[in-house]
Amino acid sequence: MTATELTPPTGEERLRARRRKFARYCLLAFAVALVAGMASGYLGALVAQGTLPRGLIYGTTAAFLLAFAWFTRDYLRRVDEYDLLDNLWAGLIGFYVYFAAFPIWNSLHQFGLAPPVDNWLLWGGTTAVMFLAYFLRKLGLR
């Protein structure tokens, strides 16, 4: 008689289970962030209409920053050293893009060769480069 439920899982099975658990964690965090973003947009619209007091923005901003800090700490406690290394590389590359792009764009604008710096475009471009660097590292292109 074989009792398969009593045999310890193999290393591959433990790794698969750990990755599934981490993927669920990331999906849940994404869902929470999506709902929080929609809620903040809705509250912001109510504040802009004058329905809610302007001071509410301070409270929601503080709550966002606390939740973001908690998630970052919790994420870094769950992630393995290889994913952490990939995150650090991607963050550094994203920072380099911003570090170079902002002063170049600003200088070009001062010489009349470019429109004023669009912070949201710069933020989006930096974020896109960071994610691209992360996924390229995940694909093994180091």
PDB file of N, CA and C in Angstrom, residues 93-107 122:
ATOM      1  N   ILE A  93      17.736  50.715 -13.958  1.00  0.00           N
ATOM      2  CA  ILE A  93      17.630  51.116 -15.365  1.00  0.00           C
ATOM      3  C   ILE A  93      16.543  52.173 -15.537  1.00  0.00           C
ATOM      4  N   GLY A  94      15.395  51.986 -14.865  1.00  0.00           N
ATOM      5  CA  GLY A  94      14.337  52.993 -14.914  1.00  0.00           C
ATOM      6  C   GLY A  94      14.814  54.326 -14.366  1.00  0.00           C
ATOM      7  N   PHE A  95      15.556  54.293 -13.265  1.00  0.00           N
ATOM      8  CA  PHE A  95      16.099  55.528 -12.697  1.00  0.00           C
ATOM      9  C   PHE A  95      17.056  56.208 -13.669  1.00  0.00           C
ATOM     10  N   TYR A  96      17.921  55.432 -14.312  1.00  0.00           N
ATOM     11  CA  TYR A  96      18.853  56.013 -15.283  1.00  0.00           C
ATOM     12  C   TYR A  96      18.111  56.700 -16.422  1.00  0.00           C
ATOM     13  N   VAL A  97      17.028  56.083 -16.891  1.00  0.00           N
ATOM     14  CA  VAL A  97      16.251  56.697 -17.965  1.00  0.00           C
ATOM     15  C   VAL A  97      15.694  58.036 -17.495  1.00  0.00           C
ATOM     16  N   TYR A  98      15.098  58.060 -16.321  1.00  0.00           N
ATOM     17  CA  TYR A  98      14.546  59.322 -15.805  1.00  0.00           C
ATOM     18  C   TYR A  98      15.653  60.345 -15.557  1.00  0.00           C
ATOM     19  N   PHE A  99      16.765  59.870 -14.959  1.00  0.00           N
ATOM     20  CA  PHE A  99      17.875  60.739 -14.617  1.00  0.00           C
ATOM     21  C   PHE A  99      18.445  61.433 -15.849  1.00  0.00           C
ATOM     22  N   ALA A 100      18.419  60.761 -16.997  1.00  0.00           N
ATOM     23  CA  ALA A 100      18.924  61.352 -18.237  1.00  0.00           C
ATOM     24  C   ALA A 100      17.827  62.111 -18.982  1.00  0.00           C
ATOM     25  N   ALA A 101      16.623  61.549 -19.027  1.00  0.00           N
ATOM     26  CA  ALA A 101      15.564  62.124 -19.864  1.00  0.00           C
ATOM     27  C   ALA A 101      15.077  63.480 -19.360  1.00  0.00           C
ATOM     28  N   PHE A 102      14.905  63.633 -18.056  1.00  0.00           N
ATOM     29  CA  PHE A 102      14.364  64.894 -17.549  1.00  0.00           C
ATOM     30  C   PHE A 102      15.256  66.094 -17.874  1.00  0.00           C
ATOM     31  N   PRO A 103      16.554  66.057 -17.524  1.00  0.00           N
ATOM     32  CA  PRO A 103      17.363  67.241 -17.838  1.00  0.00           C
ATOM     33  C   PRO A 103      17.539  67.472 -19.339  1.00  0.00           C
ATOM     34  N   ILE A 104      17.607  66.396 -20.112  1.00  0.00           N
ATOM     35  CA  ILE A 104      17.746  66.574 -21.565  1.00  0.00           C
ATOM     36  C   ILE A 104      16.496  67.240 -22.124  1.00  0.00           C
ATOM     37  N   TRP A 105      15.327  66.719 -21.762  1.00  0.00           N
ATOM     38  CA  TRP A 105      14.078  67.289 -22.252  1.00  0.00           C
ATOM     39  C   TRP A 105      13.935  68.740 -21.777  1.00  0.00           C
ATOM     40  N   ASN A 106      14.262  69.002 -20.525  1.00  0.00           N
ATOM     41  CA  ASN A 106      14.154  70.350 -19.993  1.00  0.00           C
ATOM     42  C   ASN A 106      15.098  71.305 -20.719  1.00  0.00           C
ATOM     43  N   SER A 107      16.316  70.858 -20.995  1.00  0.00           N
ATOM     44  CA  SER A 107      17.279  71.694 -21.729  1.00  0.00           C
ATOM     45  C   SER A 107      16.793  71.966 -23.145  1.00  0.00           C
ATOM     46  N   LEU A 122       6.757  61.405 -18.997  1.00  0.00           N
ATOM     47  CA  LEU A 122       8.055  60.984 -18.483  1.00  0.00           C
ATOM     48  C   LEU A 122       7.893  59.856 -17.466  1.00  0.00           C
TER      49      LEU A 122
END
